[in-house]
Amino acid sequence: MSIVYLNGEFLPLDEARVSVLDRGFIFGDGVYEVIPVYGGRLFRLAQHLKRLHNSLTAVRIANPLDTEQWRTVLEGIVARHGTADQSLYLQVTRGVAKRDHSFPADTVPTVFVMSSPLAPPAPDVLAQGVKAITLDDIRWQYCQVKAITLLANVLLRQQAIDGDAAEAILLRDGQVTEGAASNVFVVDDGVILTPPKDERLLPGITRDLVVELAAANGLPCLEKPVSQAVLAQATEIWLTSSTREVVPVTRLDNAAVGGGTPGPAWKRMYDIFQDYKDALREGREH
Ligand code: PDD
């Protein structure tokens, strides 16, 4: 049985209980992180904790733990799950209180962490890429906050699955924002582009690493708005996330992207990303 962390305790998953009055359950009033772990090492921990802090600040929940306390909790979960790759799910809600939209006084945040096995992208995904569809971005105006309130994302992802696609690429006012649970890159005229960070998209930790790795390896990459027209004519499209790494999209809205197979720029970035993971496993990266 998997061991989870809940409010100061490590315990088996099936013994972990929260009140039905928890505001996470009642209102979706909380924030979360998903942190990959390779070879027992936390991927970009400082960046994940910084984003968590930003999300908590945005929704006015005091950070319940400091950096060292977070590290102890997260490493405590990792140690209980061996060295196989895993992803940690961490959630903080505003806590338990009588149902009332406004903030309750003196409520203690609920803190929960669990681990799931993390598989690398499947061989057929690497060989053939995945399908995506474009959909209207129907979400709110605080998409930079990693809120647990994910109903719009859930509906959008399901619409993609129902359309035999792996992801929905979202458009707002004719511009690409991100995927339902991923960030988007395109290759246009030999240049890698990804939309700049603002309140319309989540500042993905994988996204930031890909931008960083492109610069470090001399690949032209710009953080620049990507219009629907640029998306439609892109020679490559990639999706990035903590659970999917960097995945090539080879069909968009039922048309081939570029040659309809994973492109050379993606292959290069995929190899660079794998090198980064290897370095992390060996303790040469963080
Ligand atoms: N989601 N945008 C959205 C809306 C996301 O939900 C995610 C990740 C990303 C990518 O961010 P990162 O590279 O930090 O994982 C972008 C996670 C994996 C999830 O909800 O499970």
Coordinates of C-alpha atoms and ligand atoms in Angstrom, one line a residue:
M1 CA 0.0 0.0 0.0
S2 CA 1.3 3.4 -1.0
I3 CA 2.2 5.7 1.8
V4 CA 0.9 9.3 1.7
Y5 CA 1.5 12.4 3.8
L6 CA -1.5 14.1 5.3
N7 CA -1.4 17.0 7.8
G8 CA 1.9 16.0 9.6
E9 CA 1.6 12.2 9.3
F10 CA 2.8 9.5 7.0
L11 CA 0.2 6.8 6.6
P12 CA -1.2 4.2 4.1
L13 CA -3.3 5.7 1.3
D14 CA -6.4 3.8 2.4
E15 CA -6.2 5.2 5.9
A16 CA -5.9 8.9 4.8
R17 CA -9.1 10.8 5.5
V18 CA -10.3 14.4 5.1
S19 CA -13.5 15.9 6.2
V20 CA -16.3 16.4 3.7
L21 CA -16.3 20.0 4.8
D22 CA -12.8 20.5 3.5
R23 CA -12.9 23.5 1.2
G24 CA -11.0 21.6 -1.4
F25 CA -14.0 19.2 -1.6
I26 CA -16.7 21.8 -1.3
F27 CA -15.2 24.7 -3.4
G28 CA -12.1 23.4 -5.1
D29 CA -10.4 26.0 -2.9
G30 CA -6.8 25.0 -3.1
V31 CA -3.7 24.7 -5.2
Y32 CA -1.4 21.8 -6.2
E33 CA 1.9 20.8 -7.7
V34 CA 3.1 17.7 -9.7
I35 CA 6.8 17.0 -9.2
P36 CA 8.7 14.3 -11.1
V37 CA 11.3 12.2 -9.3
Y38 CA 14.0 10.5 -11.3
G39 CA 16.3 8.0 -9.5
G40 CA 15.1 9.2 -6.2
R41 CA 15.9 12.8 -6.9
L42 CA 13.3 15.6 -7.1
F43 CA 13.2 17.4 -10.4
R44 CA 13.6 21.2 -10.2
L45 CA 12.4 21.3 -6.6
A46 CA 13.2 25.0 -6.0
Q47 CA 11.2 26.0 -9.1
H48 CA 8.2 23.8 -8.0
L49 CA 8.2 25.3 -4.5
K50 CA 8.5 28.8 -5.9
R51 CA 5.5 28.2 -8.1
L52 CA 3.6 26.6 -5.2
H53 CA 4.4 29.7 -3.1
N54 CA 3.1 32.0 -6.0
S55 CA -0.1 30.0 -6.3
L56 CA -0.7 30.1 -2.5
T57 CA 0.0 33.9 -2.4
A58 CA -2.4 34.4 -5.4
V59 CA -5.3 32.6 -3.5
R60 CA -4.3 34.1 -0.1
I61 CA -3.4 30.9 1.7
A62 CA -0.4 31.2 4.0
N63 CA 2.3 28.7 3.0
P64 CA 1.9 26.0 5.7
L65 CA 5.5 24.8 5.4
D66 CA 8.9 26.4 4.8
T67 CA 11.3 25.2 2.1
E68 CA 13.2 22.8 4.4
Q69 CA 9.9 21.4 5.8
W70 CA 8.6 20.8 2.3
R71 CA 11.9 19.1 1.4
T72 CA 11.6 16.8 4.4
V73 CA 8.0 15.9 3.6
L74 CA 8.6 15.3 -0.1
E75 CA 11.9 13.3 0.5
G76 CA 10.0 11.3 3.2
I77 CA 7.5 10.3 0.6
V78 CA 10.1 9.5 -2.0
A79 CA 12.1 7.4 0.4
R80 CA 9.0 5.3 1.1
H81 CA 8.6 4.5 -2.6
G82 CA 12.1 3.3 -3.6
T83 CA 14.2 4.6 -6.5
A84 CA 11.8 3.9 -9.4
D85 CA 10.7 7.1 -11.2
Q86 CA 7.6 8.6 -9.6
S87 CA 5.5 11.7 -9.6
L88 CA 4.6 13.5 -6.4
Y89 CA 1.2 15.1 -6.2
L90 CA 1.0 17.8 -3.6
Q91 CA -2.1 19.7 -2.6
V92 CA -2.8 22.5 -0.1
T93 CA -6.4 23.5 0.5
R94 CA -7.8 26.3 2.7
G95 CA -8.9 23.7 5.2
V96 CA -12.1 22.5 6.9
A97 CA -14.9 25.0 7.8
K98 CA -18.6 25.4 7.8
R99 CA -19.6 26.0 4.2
D100 CA -19.5 29.7 3.4
H101 CA -17.9 31.3 0.2
S102 CA -15.9 33.9 2.2
F103 CA -12.7 32.9 3.9
P104 CA -13.2 31.3 7.3
A105 CA -11.2 32.7 10.2
D106 CA -8.3 30.6 11.7
T107 CA -8.7 27.6 9.5
V108 CA -5.6 25.3 9.2
P109 CA -4.7 24.4 5.6
T110 CA -5.0 20.8 4.6
V111 CA -1.7 19.4 3.3
F112 CA -1.6 16.2 1.3
V113 CA 1.2 14.5 -0.7
M114 CA 1.1 11.2 -2.6
S115 CA 3.3 9.4 -5.0
S116 CA 2.4 7.6 -8.3
P117 CA 4.7 5.6 -10.6
L118 CA 6.0 7.8 -13.5
A119 CA 6.5 6.1 -16.8
P120 CA 8.5 7.6 -19.7
P121 CA 6.6 8.4 -22.9
A122 CA 5.5 5.1 -24.6
P123 CA 7.5 3.9 -27.6
D124 CA 4.6 4.4 -30.0
V125 CA 4.3 8.0 -28.8
L126 CA 8.0 8.6 -29.5
A127 CA 7.8 6.8 -32.9
Q128 CA 4.5 8.3 -34.2
G129 CA 3.6 11.3 -32.0
V130 CA 0.1 12.1 -30.8
K131 CA -3.0 13.7 -32.1
A132 CA -4.3 17.0 -30.8
I133 CA -7.4 19.1 -31.5
T134 CA -7.8 22.9 -31.0
L135 CA -10.6 24.1 -28.7
D136 CA -11.7 27.4 -27.3
D137 CA -10.0 28.3 -24.0
I138 CA -13.1 28.5 -21.8
R139 CA -11.1 28.9 -18.6
W140 CA -10.8 31.8 -16.1
Q141 CA -8.3 34.7 -16.0
Y142 CA -5.9 33.3 -13.4
C143 CA -4.5 30.4 -15.4
Q144 CA -1.0 31.1 -13.9
V145 CA -2.3 29.8 -10.6
K146 CA -2.1 26.0 -10.3
A147 CA -5.5 25.7 -8.7
I148 CA -7.2 22.4 -8.0
T149 CA -10.3 23.8 -9.5
L150 CA -9.9 22.0 -12.8
L151 CA -13.4 21.4 -14.2
A152 CA -12.8 23.3 -17.4
N153 CA -9.5 21.5 -18.0
V154 CA -11.2 18.2 -17.3
L155 CA -14.0 18.9 -19.8
L156 CA -11.4 20.1 -22.4
R157 CA -9.2 17.1 -22.0
Q158 CA -12.2 14.7 -22.2
Q159 CA -13.4 16.5 -25.4
A160 CA -9.9 15.7 -26.9
I161 CA -10.1 12.1 -25.8
D162 CA -13.6 11.8 -27.2
G163 CA -12.2 13.1 -30.5
D164 CA -9.5 10.4 -30.5
A165 CA -6.8 12.9 -29.6
A166 CA -4.4 13.0 -26.7
E167 CA -4.7 16.7 -25.9
A168 CA -6.6 19.9 -26.5
I169 CA -4.6 22.9 -27.6
L170 CA -6.4 25.9 -26.4
L171 CA -7.0 29.2 -28.2
R172 CA -8.0 32.5 -26.7
D173 CA -8.6 35.5 -29.0
G174 CA -6.9 33.7 -31.9
Q175 CA -3.8 33.0 -29.8
V176 CA -2.5 29.7 -28.4
T177 CA -2.4 29.6 -24.7
E178 CA -1.5 26.1 -23.6
G179 CA -2.9 22.5 -23.6
A180 CA -5.6 21.3 -21.2
A181 CA -2.7 19.9 -19.0
S182 CA 0.5 20.9 -20.8
N183 CA 2.3 23.7 -22.4
V184 CA 2.7 24.1 -26.2
F185 CA 5.8 24.7 -28.4
V186 CA 5.8 25.1 -32.2
V187 CA 8.6 25.1 -34.7
D188 CA 8.0 27.9 -37.3
D189 CA 10.5 28.6 -40.0
G190 CA 13.2 26.8 -38.0
V191 CA 12.6 28.7 -34.8
I192 CA 11.1 27.1 -31.7
L193 CA 8.3 29.3 -30.3
T194 CA 6.3 29.1 -27.1
P195 CA 3.7 31.6 -25.8
P196 CA 5.1 34.1 -23.2
K197 CA 4.2 33.6 -19.5
D198 CA 1.1 35.6 -18.4
E199 CA -2.2 35.0 -16.6
R200 CA -3.5 33.0 -19.6
L201 CA -1.3 30.0 -19.0
L202 CA 0.5 28.0 -16.3
P203 CA 4.2 28.7 -16.1
G204 CA 5.2 25.1 -16.7
I205 CA 8.4 23.9 -15.0
T206 CA 9.0 21.6 -18.0
R207 CA 8.4 24.5 -20.4
D208 CA 10.9 26.6 -18.6
L209 CA 13.5 23.8 -18.7
V210 CA 13.0 23.3 -22.4
V211 CA 13.5 27.0 -23.1
E212 CA 16.6 26.9 -20.9
L213 CA 18.0 23.7 -22.6
A214 CA 17.3 25.2 -26.1
A215 CA 19.4 28.3 -25.2
A216 CA 22.2 26.2 -23.6
N217 CA 22.4 24.0 -26.7
G218 CA 22.3 26.8 -29.3
L219 CA 18.7 26.0 -30.6
P220 CA 16.8 29.2 -31.7
C221 CA 13.9 29.5 -29.3
L222 CA 11.7 32.5 -28.6
E223 CA 9.0 33.2 -26.0
K224 CA 6.5 34.9 -28.3
P225 CA 2.8 34.9 -29.0
V226 CA 1.7 32.0 -31.3
S227 CA -1.3 32.7 -33.4
Q228 CA -3.8 30.1 -34.6
A229 CA -2.4 30.7 -38.1
V230 CA 1.2 30.0 -37.0
L231 CA 0.0 26.9 -35.1
A232 CA -1.8 25.7 -38.3
Q233 CA 1.4 26.1 -40.4
A234 CA 3.9 24.9 -37.9
T235 CA 6.3 22.2 -39.1
E236 CA 6.4 20.8 -35.5
I237 CA 4.2 21.0 -32.4
W238 CA 5.3 19.7 -29.0
L239 CA 3.5 19.4 -25.7
T240 CA 5.4 19.6 -22.4
S241 CA 4.4 18.6 -18.9
S242 CA 5.9 16.9 -15.8
T243 CA 4.2 13.6 -16.6
R244 CA 4.6 13.6 -20.4
E245 CA 8.1 15.2 -20.7
V246 CA 8.3 16.5 -24.4
V247 CA 5.8 14.9 -26.7
P248 CA 5.5 15.5 -30.5
V249 CA 2.1 16.3 -32.0
T250 CA 1.9 14.8 -35.5
R251 CA -1.8 15.4 -36.3
L252 CA -3.7 18.6 -35.5
D253 CA -7.4 18.7 -36.1
N254 CA -7.0 15.7 -38.4
A255 CA -4.3 17.3 -40.6
A256 CA -0.7 16.2 -40.6
V257 CA 1.8 18.5 -38.8
G258 CA 4.8 19.0 -41.0
G259 CA 5.6 15.6 -42.5
G260 CA 3.2 13.8 -40.1
T261 CA 6.0 12.2 -38.1
P262 CA 8.0 13.5 -35.1
G263 CA 10.3 16.2 -36.4
P264 CA 14.1 16.7 -36.1
A265 CA 14.0 19.6 -33.7
W266 CA 11.8 17.5 -31.3
K267 CA 14.2 14.6 -31.6
R268 CA 17.1 16.9 -30.7
M269 CA 15.2 18.3 -27.7
Y270 CA 14.1 14.9 -26.6
D271 CA 17.7 13.7 -26.5
I272 CA 18.8 16.8 -24.6
F273 CA 16.0 16.3 -22.2
Q274 CA 17.0 12.6 -21.6
D275 CA 20.6 13.7 -20.9
Y276 CA 19.2 16.2 -18.4
K277 CA 17.3 13.4 -16.6
D278 CA 20.4 11.2 -16.6
A279 CA 22.4 14.0 -15.1
L280 CA 19.7 14.5 -12.4
R281 CA 19.8 10.7 -11.6
E282 CA 23.5 10.9 -11.2
G283 CA 23.3 14.0 -9.0
R284 CA 24.9 16.4 -11.6
E285 CA 21.6 18.4 -12.0
H286 CA 18.8 19.5 -9.8
Ligands
PDD1 N1 -0.3 19.6 -15.3 N2 -0.5 23.7 -18.2 C1 -1.4 23.1 -17.5 C2 -2.8 23.6 -17.5 C3 -1.1 22.0 -16.7 O1 -2.0 21.3 -15.9 C4 0.3 21.5 -16.7 C5 0.7 20.3 -15.9 C6 1.2 22.2 -17.5 C7 2.7 21.8 -17.5 O2 3.3 22.2 -16.3 P1 4.6 21.4 -15.7 O3 5.6 21.3 -16.8 O4 5.0 22.2 -14.5 O5 4.0 20.0 -15.3 C8 0.8 23.3 -18.2 C9 0.1 18.5 -14.4 C10 1.1 17.5 -14.8 C11 -1.2 17.8 -13.9 O6 -2.2 18.6 -13.7 O7 -1.2 16.6 -13.7

